[in-house]
Amino acid sequence: YNLPILPDIAQQCHIAPNTFLQSAMFGMVQRGRRKYIEKKKIVSFHNVEVFFTGGELDQGDLDVILHSVHLAAQQSKQNRPNGLVEFSVRGFLKELGKKPGKSGQDWLFNSIRRLCACLVEVRYGENVRQAVLSRLRIYGGPLIYDFYHDPMKNRFFLRVNADLGSLLELGWASLEWQQRLRLNTSLAKWLHGLYSSANLYPIKTGTICHLSRSGCKELYKFRQQLKKALNELVAIKAIGAWKIDDEDKVHVISLSK
């Protein structure tokens, strides 16, 4: 078992497949309302179909898998057997901006369990170039393969799915991690991922509501949440400005303009 093949930049930055950032795979889950779903088609962009089985994943779970991939890249030269990635709970939580302690540890391992227990199936369109699985045009597997605990040293190990690198071949984005840690809401984090990976073309408010899996039943209420989230992105300088036009489309202006 090997580590996934990752771009060199993954040793310095947190990177994510565009499939993660441009879909409802890591949406918003209200406290106490996480659902188990089976082979559900996930709303996504562009010529890729995503099917998901498992407990719904949220932006916290995205942070966990992205940091796991980052650690895998950093430890890739250590030749540890079987693709094991070593981490401490305190260190992992610190890098996610979480406080250490029992509640933080419980949160982290509940997330790791979901990432181990899920099944993500990605089916590629006819014109998508995908070298590893080009003949089959399908990827299926969990995101974290398994995890271990060494009680003598109180160190933990996990293994990122080695085939995760095949998703990166479809396109990936590097996230400004310190920016991301300053965001307060799940919707702002979802938007941060989207705008880090996609061109800033206008998107309808209803489309963002659907893609982010907000669960908000009334669009006017979601629009209020969206405005607050966009203001969060402006405050951390992830975007320069935004507006919602008369057709209810969200326009985002990059900071450089």
Short mmCIF file of C-alpha atoms in Angstrom, two decimals:
data_model
loop_
_atom_site.label_atom_id
_atom_site.label_comp_id
_atom_site.label_asym_id
_atom_site.label_seq_id
_atom_site.Cartn_x
_atom_site.Cartn_y
_atom_site.Cartn_z
CA TYR A 1 0.00 0.00 0.00
CA ASN A 2 1.45 3.37 -1.05
CA LEU A 3 0.85 7.04 -0.49
CA PRO A 4 -1.15 8.82 -3.22
CA ILE A 5 0.89 10.47 -5.95
CA LEU A 6 0.65 14.18 -5.19
CA PRO A 7 1.99 17.37 -6.77
CA ASP A 8 5.14 18.72 -5.10
CA ILE A 9 3.29 21.84 -3.98
CA ALA A 10 1.16 19.67 -1.65
CA GLN A 11 4.13 19.62 0.75
CA GLN A 12 3.79 23.38 1.29
CA CYS A 13 0.08 23.96 0.63
CA HIS A 14 -3.27 22.32 1.23
CA ILE A 15 -4.62 21.16 -2.11
CA ALA A 16 -7.96 19.65 -3.06
CA PRO A 17 -9.42 17.94 -6.12
CA ASN A 18 -11.84 20.27 -7.89
CA THR A 19 -14.37 17.47 -7.51
CA PHE A 20 -14.41 18.20 -3.76
CA LEU A 21 -14.72 21.97 -4.16
CA GLN A 22 -17.19 22.22 -7.03
CA SER A 23 -19.87 19.89 -5.73
CA ALA A 24 -22.21 19.23 -2.84
CA MET A 25 -20.00 16.41 -1.51
CA PHE A 26 -18.84 18.51 1.45
CA GLY A 27 -21.91 20.59 2.14
CA MET A 28 -23.56 21.95 5.24
CA VAL A 29 -24.94 19.64 7.93
CA GLN A 30 -27.03 21.02 10.76
CA ARG A 31 -26.11 19.81 14.22
CA GLY A 32 -27.90 16.55 15.01
CA ARG A 33 -29.29 16.19 11.48
CA ARG A 34 -26.57 14.25 9.70
CA LYS A 35 -28.15 11.68 7.39
CA TYR A 36 -26.91 8.37 6.06
CA ILE A 37 -27.34 8.25 2.30
CA GLU A 38 -26.79 5.45 -0.20
CA LYS A 39 -25.54 5.91 -3.76
CA LYS A 40 -26.97 9.39 -3.92
CA LYS A 41 -26.02 11.49 -6.92
CA ILE A 42 -24.25 14.61 -5.69
CA VAL A 43 -24.83 17.87 -7.51
CA SER A 44 -21.59 18.90 -9.22
CA PHE A 45 -20.11 20.93 -12.08
CA HIS A 46 -18.91 19.92 -15.51
CA ASN A 47 -18.91 16.48 -17.04
CA VAL A 48 -18.33 14.55 -13.79
CA GLU A 49 -20.93 12.51 -11.91
CA VAL A 50 -20.41 11.95 -8.19
CA PHE A 51 -22.29 9.31 -6.19
CA PHE A 52 -21.97 9.07 -2.44
CA THR A 53 -22.71 6.42 0.18
CA GLY A 54 -22.23 7.09 3.89
CA GLY A 55 -22.85 9.71 6.54
CA GLU A 56 -23.16 13.18 5.01
CA LEU A 57 -19.85 15.04 4.91
CA ASP A 58 -19.44 18.70 5.83
CA GLN A 59 -16.78 21.40 5.62
CA GLY A 60 -15.13 20.14 8.81
CA ASP A 61 -14.67 16.76 7.15
CA LEU A 62 -13.17 18.52 4.14
CA ASP A 63 -10.63 20.21 6.43
CA VAL A 64 -9.70 16.80 7.88
CA ILE A 65 -9.14 15.07 4.54
CA LEU A 66 -7.24 18.07 3.11
CA HIS A 67 -4.89 18.19 6.10
CA SER A 68 -4.45 14.41 5.91
CA VAL A 69 -3.39 14.77 2.27
CA HIS A 70 -1.04 17.61 3.25
CA LEU A 71 0.58 15.42 5.94
CA ALA A 72 0.88 12.56 3.46
CA ALA A 73 2.77 14.85 1.08
CA GLN A 74 5.05 16.14 3.83
CA GLN A 75 5.89 12.61 5.00
CA SER A 76 6.25 11.10 1.54
CA LYS A 77 10.09 11.08 1.76
CA GLN A 78 10.19 9.22 5.09
CA ASN A 79 9.62 5.81 3.49
CA ARG A 80 7.26 4.75 6.25
CA PRO A 81 5.85 1.27 5.43
CA ASN A 82 2.38 0.77 3.98
CA GLY A 83 1.67 4.43 3.34
CA LEU A 84 1.18 5.29 7.02
CA VAL A 85 0.85 8.97 7.92
CA GLU A 86 1.76 9.79 11.51
CA PHE A 87 0.05 12.56 13.47
CA SER A 88 -0.69 13.75 16.98
CA VAL A 89 -4.24 14.71 17.92
CA ARG A 90 -3.10 18.02 19.42
CA GLY A 91 -1.05 18.93 16.36
CA PHE A 92 -3.80 17.96 13.93
CA LEU A 93 -6.43 19.98 15.80
CA LYS A 94 -4.10 22.98 16.02
CA GLU A 95 -3.62 23.00 12.26
CA LEU A 96 -7.41 23.02 11.87
CA GLY A 97 -7.84 25.89 14.32
CA LYS A 98 -9.54 23.58 16.86
CA LYS A 99 -8.94 23.47 20.60
CA PRO A 100 -7.35 20.30 22.01
CA GLY A 101 -9.14 18.22 24.60
CA LYS A 102 -11.64 15.40 24.72
CA SER A 103 -14.32 17.18 22.68
CA GLY A 104 -11.79 18.07 19.99
CA GLN A 105 -10.45 14.51 19.88
CA ASP A 106 -13.98 13.11 19.66
CA TRP A 107 -14.79 15.50 16.83
CA LEU A 108 -11.62 14.56 14.92
CA PHE A 109 -12.10 10.81 15.16
CA ASN A 110 -15.79 11.01 14.31
CA SER A 111 -14.73 12.82 11.15
CA ILE A 112 -12.01 10.27 10.38
CA ARG A 113 -14.56 7.46 10.87
CA ARG A 114 -16.93 9.10 8.37
CA LEU A 115 -14.10 9.52 5.85
CA CYS A 116 -13.18 5.84 6.31
CA ALA A 117 -16.76 4.58 6.14
CA CYS A 118 -17.91 6.52 3.07
CA LEU A 119 -17.82 5.39 -0.55
CA VAL A 120 -17.27 8.03 -3.20
CA GLU A 121 -17.90 7.06 -6.82
CA VAL A 122 -16.79 9.45 -9.54
CA ARG A 123 -17.78 8.78 -13.12
CA TYR A 124 -15.97 10.72 -15.79
CA GLY A 125 -17.52 12.06 -18.97
CA GLU A 126 -16.42 10.88 -22.39
CA ASN A 127 -14.11 13.84 -23.02
CA VAL A 128 -12.35 13.83 -19.64
CA ARG A 129 -8.74 12.73 -19.85
CA GLN A 130 -8.06 10.49 -16.87
CA ALA A 131 -4.87 8.48 -17.19
CA VAL A 132 -5.13 6.04 -14.27
CA LEU A 133 -8.64 4.81 -14.94
CA SER A 134 -9.10 5.98 -18.52
CA ARG A 135 -10.66 2.77 -19.78
CA LEU A 136 -13.18 2.42 -16.97
CA ARG A 137 -13.88 6.12 -16.35
CA ILE A 138 -14.95 5.44 -12.77
CA TYR A 139 -13.32 5.86 -9.38
CA GLY A 140 -14.77 4.31 -6.25
CA GLY A 141 -13.43 4.18 -2.72
CA PRO A 142 -13.28 5.76 0.73
CA LEU A 143 -11.26 8.92 1.30
CA ILE A 144 -9.29 7.68 4.31
CA TYR A 145 -8.43 4.00 4.08
CA ASP A 146 -7.93 3.25 7.81
CA PHE A 147 -6.32 4.56 11.01
CA TYR A 148 -4.32 3.20 13.95
CA HIS A 149 -3.27 4.16 17.48
CA ASP A 150 0.03 3.34 19.19
CA PRO A 151 -0.90 3.51 22.92
CA MET A 152 2.72 3.21 24.05
CA LYS A 153 3.75 6.42 22.25
CA ASN A 154 0.26 7.91 22.09
CA ARG A 155 0.75 8.49 18.37
CA PHE A 156 -1.80 8.00 15.67
CA PHE A 157 -1.50 6.87 12.07
CA LEU A 158 -3.85 6.98 9.11
CA ARG A 159 -3.69 6.02 5.48
CA VAL A 160 -5.12 8.25 2.79
CA ASN A 161 -6.65 6.30 -0.08
CA ALA A 162 -3.75 5.80 -2.49
CA ASP A 163 -6.04 6.26 -5.51
CA LEU A 164 -7.03 9.74 -4.39
CA GLY A 165 -4.33 11.04 -6.69
CA SER A 166 -6.47 9.99 -9.65
CA LEU A 167 -9.04 12.62 -8.67
CA LEU A 168 -6.32 15.28 -8.68
CA GLU A 169 -5.62 14.46 -12.33
CA LEU A 170 -9.04 15.91 -13.16
CA GLY A 171 -7.91 19.25 -11.77
CA TRP A 172 -7.04 20.60 -8.35
CA ALA A 173 -6.75 23.86 -6.46
CA SER A 174 -4.45 25.17 -3.74
CA LEU A 175 -6.27 26.74 -0.81
CA GLU A 176 -5.08 29.70 1.25
CA TRP A 177 -5.17 27.77 4.52
CA GLN A 178 -4.71 30.66 6.94
CA GLN A 179 -7.52 32.50 5.18
CA ARG A 180 -9.75 29.47 5.50
CA LEU A 181 -9.10 29.14 9.23
CA ARG A 182 -10.41 32.68 9.77
CA LEU A 183 -13.83 31.87 8.29
CA ASN A 184 -16.67 31.38 10.76
CA THR A 185 -19.45 29.77 8.75
CA SER A 186 -19.65 26.59 6.71
CA LEU A 187 -21.15 28.47 3.77
CA ALA A 188 -18.19 30.88 3.72
CA LYS A 189 -15.82 27.89 3.71
CA TRP A 190 -17.75 26.24 0.89
CA LEU A 191 -17.61 29.46 -1.15
CA HIS A 192 -13.90 29.82 -0.38
CA GLY A 193 -13.28 26.40 -1.90
CA LEU A 194 -15.46 27.11 -4.91
CA TYR A 195 -13.86 30.44 -5.74
CA SER A 196 -10.38 28.98 -5.18
CA SER A 197 -11.01 26.38 -7.88
CA ALA A 198 -13.36 27.94 -10.45
CA ASN A 199 -13.56 31.03 -12.62
CA LEU A 200 -15.53 33.82 -11.00
CA TYR A 201 -18.49 33.76 -13.36
CA PRO A 202 -22.00 34.72 -12.16
CA ILE A 203 -23.93 31.95 -10.39
CA LYS A 204 -27.58 32.05 -9.40
CA THR A 205 -28.37 32.22 -5.71
CA GLY A 206 -30.56 29.11 -6.02
CA THR A 207 -27.71 27.18 -7.65
CA ILE A 208 -25.36 28.05 -4.78
CA CYS A 209 -28.05 27.01 -2.29
CA HIS A 210 -28.38 23.65 -4.04
CA LEU A 211 -24.67 23.04 -4.62
CA SER A 212 -23.69 23.91 -1.05
CA ARG A 213 -26.40 21.60 0.31
CA SER A 214 -27.54 24.36 2.63
CA GLY A 215 -30.88 22.75 3.53
CA CYS A 216 -32.48 26.20 3.69
CA LYS A 217 -36.06 25.88 2.49
CA GLU A 218 -36.69 29.56 1.77
CA LEU A 219 -34.46 31.29 -0.75
CA TYR A 220 -34.77 34.73 0.83
CA LYS A 221 -33.37 33.35 4.10
CA PHE A 222 -30.53 31.65 2.25
CA ARG A 223 -29.81 34.92 0.47
CA GLN A 224 -29.28 36.57 3.86
CA GLN A 225 -26.84 33.80 4.86
CA LEU A 226 -25.08 34.12 1.51
CA LYS A 227 -24.53 37.86 1.91
CA LYS A 228 -22.95 37.32 5.33
CA ALA A 229 -20.72 34.57 3.95
CA LEU A 230 -19.60 36.73 1.01
CA ASN A 231 -18.78 39.53 3.43
CA GLU A 232 -16.60 37.08 5.35
CA LEU A 233 -14.65 36.41 2.15
CA VAL A 234 -14.18 40.14 1.58
CA ALA A 235 -13.01 40.62 5.19
CA ILE A 236 -10.21 38.04 4.81
CA LYS A 237 -9.32 39.37 1.34
CA ALA A 238 -10.27 36.15 -0.44
CA ILE A 239 -12.34 38.26 -2.86
CA GLY A 240 -12.45 41.96 -3.59
CA ALA A 241 -16.19 42.59 -3.79
CA TRP A 242 -19.51 41.01 -4.71
CA LYS A 243 -23.01 41.90 -5.84
CA ILE A 244 -26.31 40.16 -6.57
CA ASP A 245 -27.94 41.43 -9.78
CA ASP A 246 -31.59 41.74 -10.80
CA GLU A 247 -31.55 38.14 -12.10
CA ASP A 248 -30.45 36.93 -8.66
CA LYS A 249 -26.99 36.02 -9.92
CA VAL A 250 -23.98 36.40 -7.65
CA HIS A 251 -21.07 38.31 -9.20
CA VAL A 252 -17.70 38.09 -7.46
CA ILE A 253 -14.80 40.40 -8.23
CA SER A 254 -11.27 39.21 -7.53
CA LEU A 255 -9.03 41.25 -5.28
CA SER A 256 -6.61 42.05 -8.12
CA LYS A 257 -9.18 43.97 -10.12
#
